[in-house]
Coordinates of C-alpha atoms in Angstrom, one line a residue:
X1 CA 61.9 -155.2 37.6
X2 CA 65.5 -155.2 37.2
X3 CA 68.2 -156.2 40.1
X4 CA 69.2 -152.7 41.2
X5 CA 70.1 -150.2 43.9
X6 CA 68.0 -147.5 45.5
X7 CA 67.5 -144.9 48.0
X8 CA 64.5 -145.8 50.2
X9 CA 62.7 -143.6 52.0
X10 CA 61.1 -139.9 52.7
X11 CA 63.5 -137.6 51.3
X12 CA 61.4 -134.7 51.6
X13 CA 60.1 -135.3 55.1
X14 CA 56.9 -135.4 54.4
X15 CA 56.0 -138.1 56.7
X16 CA 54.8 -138.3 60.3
X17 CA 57.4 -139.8 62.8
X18 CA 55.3 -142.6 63.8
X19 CA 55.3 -143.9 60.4
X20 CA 59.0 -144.9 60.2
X21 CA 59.5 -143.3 56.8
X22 CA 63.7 -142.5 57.8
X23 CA 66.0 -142.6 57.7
X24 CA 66.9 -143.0 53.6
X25 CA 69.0 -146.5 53.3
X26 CA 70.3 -147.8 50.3
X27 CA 68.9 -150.9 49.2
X28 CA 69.8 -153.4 46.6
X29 CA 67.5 -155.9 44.8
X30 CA 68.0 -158.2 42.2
X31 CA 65.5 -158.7 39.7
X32 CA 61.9 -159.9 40.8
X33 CA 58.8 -159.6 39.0
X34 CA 55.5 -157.8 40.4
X35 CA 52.1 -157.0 39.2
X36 CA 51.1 -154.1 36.6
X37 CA 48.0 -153.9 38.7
X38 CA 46.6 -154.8 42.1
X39 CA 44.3 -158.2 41.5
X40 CA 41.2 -157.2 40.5
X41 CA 37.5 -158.7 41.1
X42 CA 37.6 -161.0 38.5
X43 CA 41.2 -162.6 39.6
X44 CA 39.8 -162.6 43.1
X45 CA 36.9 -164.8 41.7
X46 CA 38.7 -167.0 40.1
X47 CA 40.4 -168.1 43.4
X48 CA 37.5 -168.6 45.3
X49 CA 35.6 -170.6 42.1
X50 CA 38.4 -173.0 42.3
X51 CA 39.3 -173.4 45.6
X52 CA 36.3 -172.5 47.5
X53 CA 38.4 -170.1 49.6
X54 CA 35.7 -167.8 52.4
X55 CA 37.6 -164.9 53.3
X56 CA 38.2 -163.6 56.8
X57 CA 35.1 -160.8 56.5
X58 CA 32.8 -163.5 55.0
X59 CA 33.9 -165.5 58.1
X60 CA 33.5 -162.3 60.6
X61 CA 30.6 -161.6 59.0
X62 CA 31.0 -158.0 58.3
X63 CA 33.9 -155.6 57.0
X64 CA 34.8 -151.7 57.4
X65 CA 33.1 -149.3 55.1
X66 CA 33.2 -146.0 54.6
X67 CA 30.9 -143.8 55.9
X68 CA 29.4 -142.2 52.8
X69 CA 29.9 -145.9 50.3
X70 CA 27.1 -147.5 52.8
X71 CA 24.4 -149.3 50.6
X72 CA 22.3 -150.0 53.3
X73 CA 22.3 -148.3 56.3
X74 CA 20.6 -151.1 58.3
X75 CA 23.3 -153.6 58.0
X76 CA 25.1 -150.9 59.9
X77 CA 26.5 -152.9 63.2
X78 CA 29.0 -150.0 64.4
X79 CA 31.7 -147.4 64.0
X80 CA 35.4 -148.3 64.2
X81 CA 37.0 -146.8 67.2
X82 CA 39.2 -143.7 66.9
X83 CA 38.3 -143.3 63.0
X84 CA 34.3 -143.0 62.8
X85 CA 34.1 -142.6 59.4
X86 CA 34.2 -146.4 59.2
X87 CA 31.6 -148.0 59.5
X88 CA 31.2 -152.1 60.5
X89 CA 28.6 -153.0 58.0
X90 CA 26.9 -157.3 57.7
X91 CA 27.5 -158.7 54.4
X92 CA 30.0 -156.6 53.4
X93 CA 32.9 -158.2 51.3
X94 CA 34.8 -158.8 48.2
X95 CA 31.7 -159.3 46.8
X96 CA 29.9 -156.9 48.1
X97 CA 32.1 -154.2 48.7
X98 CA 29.5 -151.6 50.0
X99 CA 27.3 -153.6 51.8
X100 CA 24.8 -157.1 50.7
X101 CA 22.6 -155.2 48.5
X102 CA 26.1 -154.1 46.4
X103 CA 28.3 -155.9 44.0
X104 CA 31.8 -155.8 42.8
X105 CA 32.8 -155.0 39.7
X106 CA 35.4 -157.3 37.6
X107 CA 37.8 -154.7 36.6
X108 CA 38.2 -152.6 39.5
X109 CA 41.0 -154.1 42.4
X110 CA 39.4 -156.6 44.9
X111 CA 38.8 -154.9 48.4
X112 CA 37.7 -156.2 52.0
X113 CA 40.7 -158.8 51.9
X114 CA 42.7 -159.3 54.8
X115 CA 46.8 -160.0 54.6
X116 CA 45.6 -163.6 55.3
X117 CA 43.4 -163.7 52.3
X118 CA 46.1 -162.1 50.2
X119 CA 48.4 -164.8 51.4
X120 CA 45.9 -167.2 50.5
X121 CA 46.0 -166.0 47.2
X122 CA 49.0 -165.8 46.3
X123 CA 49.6 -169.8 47.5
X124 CA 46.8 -170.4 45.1
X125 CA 48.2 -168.5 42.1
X126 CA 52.1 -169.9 42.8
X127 CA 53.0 -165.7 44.1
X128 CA 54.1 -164.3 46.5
X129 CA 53.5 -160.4 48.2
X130 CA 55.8 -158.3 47.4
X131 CA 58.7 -157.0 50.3
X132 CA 58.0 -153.5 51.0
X133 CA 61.3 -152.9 49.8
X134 CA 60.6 -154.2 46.5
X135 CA 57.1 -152.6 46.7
X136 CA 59.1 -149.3 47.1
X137 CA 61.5 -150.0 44.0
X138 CA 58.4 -150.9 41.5
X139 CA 56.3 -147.8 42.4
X140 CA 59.7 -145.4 41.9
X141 CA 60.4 -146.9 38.4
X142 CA 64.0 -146.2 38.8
X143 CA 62.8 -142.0 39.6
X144 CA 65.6 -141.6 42.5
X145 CA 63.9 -140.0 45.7
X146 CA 60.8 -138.5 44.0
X147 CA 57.4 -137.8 45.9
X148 CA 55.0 -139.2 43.5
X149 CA 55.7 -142.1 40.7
X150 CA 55.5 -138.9 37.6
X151 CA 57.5 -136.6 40.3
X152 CA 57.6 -134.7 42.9
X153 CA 53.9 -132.2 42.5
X154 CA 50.5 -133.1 42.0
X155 CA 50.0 -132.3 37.9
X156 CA 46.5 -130.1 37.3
X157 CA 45.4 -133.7 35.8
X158 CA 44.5 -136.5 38.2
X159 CA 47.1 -139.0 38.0
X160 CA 45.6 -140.7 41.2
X161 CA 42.8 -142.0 42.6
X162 CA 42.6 -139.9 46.1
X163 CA 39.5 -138.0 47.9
X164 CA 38.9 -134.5 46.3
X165 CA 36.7 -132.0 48.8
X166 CA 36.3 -131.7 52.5
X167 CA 37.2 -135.2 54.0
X168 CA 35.6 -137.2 55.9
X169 CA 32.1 -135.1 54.9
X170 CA 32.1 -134.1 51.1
X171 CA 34.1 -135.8 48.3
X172 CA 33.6 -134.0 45.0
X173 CA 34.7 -137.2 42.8
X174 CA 36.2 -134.9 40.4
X175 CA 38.0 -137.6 39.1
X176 CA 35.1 -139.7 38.8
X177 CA 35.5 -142.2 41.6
X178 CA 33.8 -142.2 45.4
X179 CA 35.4 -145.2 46.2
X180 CA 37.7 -147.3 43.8
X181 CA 39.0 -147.0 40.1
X182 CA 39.3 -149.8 37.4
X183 CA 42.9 -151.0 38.3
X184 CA 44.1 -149.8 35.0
X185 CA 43.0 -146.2 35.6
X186 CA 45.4 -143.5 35.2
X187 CA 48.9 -143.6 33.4
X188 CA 51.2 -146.3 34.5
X189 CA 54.9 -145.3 35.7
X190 CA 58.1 -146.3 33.9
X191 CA 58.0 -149.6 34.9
X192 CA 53.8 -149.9 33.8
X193 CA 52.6 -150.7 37.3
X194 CA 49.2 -148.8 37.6
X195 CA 48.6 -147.3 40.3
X196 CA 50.7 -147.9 42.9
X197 CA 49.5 -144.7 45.1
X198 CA 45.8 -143.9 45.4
X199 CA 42.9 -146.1 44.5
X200 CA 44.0 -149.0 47.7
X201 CA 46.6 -149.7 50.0
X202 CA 48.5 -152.8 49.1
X203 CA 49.4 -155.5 51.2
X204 CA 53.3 -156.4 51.4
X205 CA 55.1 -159.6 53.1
X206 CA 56.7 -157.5 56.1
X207 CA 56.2 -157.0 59.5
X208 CA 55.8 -153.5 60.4
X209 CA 58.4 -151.5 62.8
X210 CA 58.9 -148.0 62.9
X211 CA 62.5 -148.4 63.1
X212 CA 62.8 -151.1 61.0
X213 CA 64.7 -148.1 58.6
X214 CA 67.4 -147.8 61.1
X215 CA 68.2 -151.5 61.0
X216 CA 67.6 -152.4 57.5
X217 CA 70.2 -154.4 55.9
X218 CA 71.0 -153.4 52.4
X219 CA 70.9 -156.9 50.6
X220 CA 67.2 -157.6 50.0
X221 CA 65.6 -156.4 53.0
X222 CA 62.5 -158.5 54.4
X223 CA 61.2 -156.4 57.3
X224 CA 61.5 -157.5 61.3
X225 CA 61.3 -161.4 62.1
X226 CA 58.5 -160.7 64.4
X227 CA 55.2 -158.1 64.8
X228 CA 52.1 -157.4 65.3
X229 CA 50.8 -155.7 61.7
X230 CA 51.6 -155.9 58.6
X231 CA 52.9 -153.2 56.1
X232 CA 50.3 -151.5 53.5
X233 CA 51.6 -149.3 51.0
X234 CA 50.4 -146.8 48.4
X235 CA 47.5 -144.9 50.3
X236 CA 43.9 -145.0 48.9
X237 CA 40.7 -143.4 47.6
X238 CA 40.1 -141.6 51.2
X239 CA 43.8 -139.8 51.1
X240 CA 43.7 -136.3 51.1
X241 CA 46.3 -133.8 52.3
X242 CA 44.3 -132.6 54.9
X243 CA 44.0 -136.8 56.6
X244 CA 46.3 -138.6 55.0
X245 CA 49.3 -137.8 52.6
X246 CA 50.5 -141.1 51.8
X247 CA 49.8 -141.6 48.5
X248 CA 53.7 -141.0 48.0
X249 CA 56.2 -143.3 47.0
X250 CA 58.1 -143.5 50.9
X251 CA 54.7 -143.4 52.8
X252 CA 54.0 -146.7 54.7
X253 CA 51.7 -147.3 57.5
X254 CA 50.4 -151.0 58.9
X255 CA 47.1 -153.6 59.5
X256 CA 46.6 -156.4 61.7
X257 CA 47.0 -159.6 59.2
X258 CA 43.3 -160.3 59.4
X259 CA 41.3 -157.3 59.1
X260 CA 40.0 -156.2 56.2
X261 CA 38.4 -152.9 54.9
X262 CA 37.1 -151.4 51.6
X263 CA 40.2 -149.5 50.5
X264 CA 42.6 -152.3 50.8
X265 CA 44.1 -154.8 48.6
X266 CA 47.1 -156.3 46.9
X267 CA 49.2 -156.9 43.9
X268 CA 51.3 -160.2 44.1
X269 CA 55.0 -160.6 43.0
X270 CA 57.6 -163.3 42.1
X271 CA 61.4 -164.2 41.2

């Protein structure tokens, strides 16, 4: 990505207060380099063949899935407070993203990794996460203030990976995916990241605060020194207008650093 400045944040209001999306700061980077995709299956492999690395939900012993990806509804242990279309399912992980009768597959972007685990990662692979300021810059690809990284509406096309039908009940999958897409589905932006909205949220280095915005320096913002959760970006599979519109460019919400759940994951990034 090349050193630059940029506007950051919601400049069509589109997001909910809580989220923190304004105000719009300037922000200047230099140059840093970032994934074209999220790390995929196969990547995620790699790591743990060499190192041996458990991740927290093999640890735990279960992960969050959603309601209607469930292999096996007898590894079924709960529903997650407040959002009942997750479910806590045994034996579900990176591996098995669904559930312990399912399996990953190599080209699609590893899920059921916590912050932790992406942190691991990274260590591992000599990376880093990406700031969420930088995160921001990739996915605009130099396209000042737009909603989406093509523009600002939804083209007749997919260009995402988000739910299609009546969420949480009925998802249509016109686009071909319940769950996730191959990480190099979809056209990439100017810059050739792919999908950087839909598909999974992406871990970044920050804290979260929803008035970080108001504070943020302009030199290379890293996020609040302290916190609770940690920023995801770039929305997922379940987002729908309806539930969730923040597969946009300025949408931002948070995690705790070691949960984990089938529509999350990470890209990595570097100077």
């Amino acid at each position: 990505m090349p050193g630059q400045t940029f506007v950051m944040g919601d400049a069509q209001s589109d997001g909910v207060r809580p989220d923190g999306e304004q105000p719009l700061h300037p922000v200047r980077l230099n140059g840093f380099a970032i994934d074209t995709t999220t790390v995929t299956v196969a990547d995620f492999r790699a790591f743990t063949e060499a190192t041996g690395y458990r991740t927290e939900a093999e640890q735990f012993g279960w992960s969050a899935v959603f309601h209607l990806a469930v292999s096996d509804p007898s590894q079924v242990v709960g529903r997650l407070g407040g959002t009942p279309w997750w479910l806590g399912v045994t034996g579900a992980d990176w591996a098995h993203p669904d559930g312990p009768s399912s399996a990953a597959l190599d080209d699609h972007p590893v899920v059921h990794v916590s912050w932790n685990d992406a942190q691991a990662y990274c260590t591992w692979a000599g990376r880093r996460l990406p700031t969420e300021a930088e995160w921001e810059c990739a996915a605009r690809a130099g396209q000042e203030s737009q909603r989406y990284p093509w523009g600002d509406e939804l083209p007749r096309e997919w260009a995402c990976n988000i739910w299609q039908g009546d969420f949480p009940v009925d998802n249509t999958a016109e686009d071909g995916w319940l769950t996730t897409a191959p990480a190099r589905s979809y056209a990439p932006n100017n810059y050739g990241l792919y999908q950087p909205v839909g598909n999974v949220w992406e871990w970044c280095a920050d804290w979260f605060s929803p008035v970080y915005y108001s504070q943020s320096p302009v030199e290379d913002p890293r996020g609040p020194s302290l916190g609770t959760a940690r920023v995801i970006r770039g929305g997922s599979y379940l987002c729908h207008d309806s539930y969730c519109n923040r597969y946009r460019n300025a949408a931002r919400s948070s995690n705790t650093p070691d949960s984990s759940t089938g529509n999350t994951g990470f890209r990595t990034a570097a100077r």
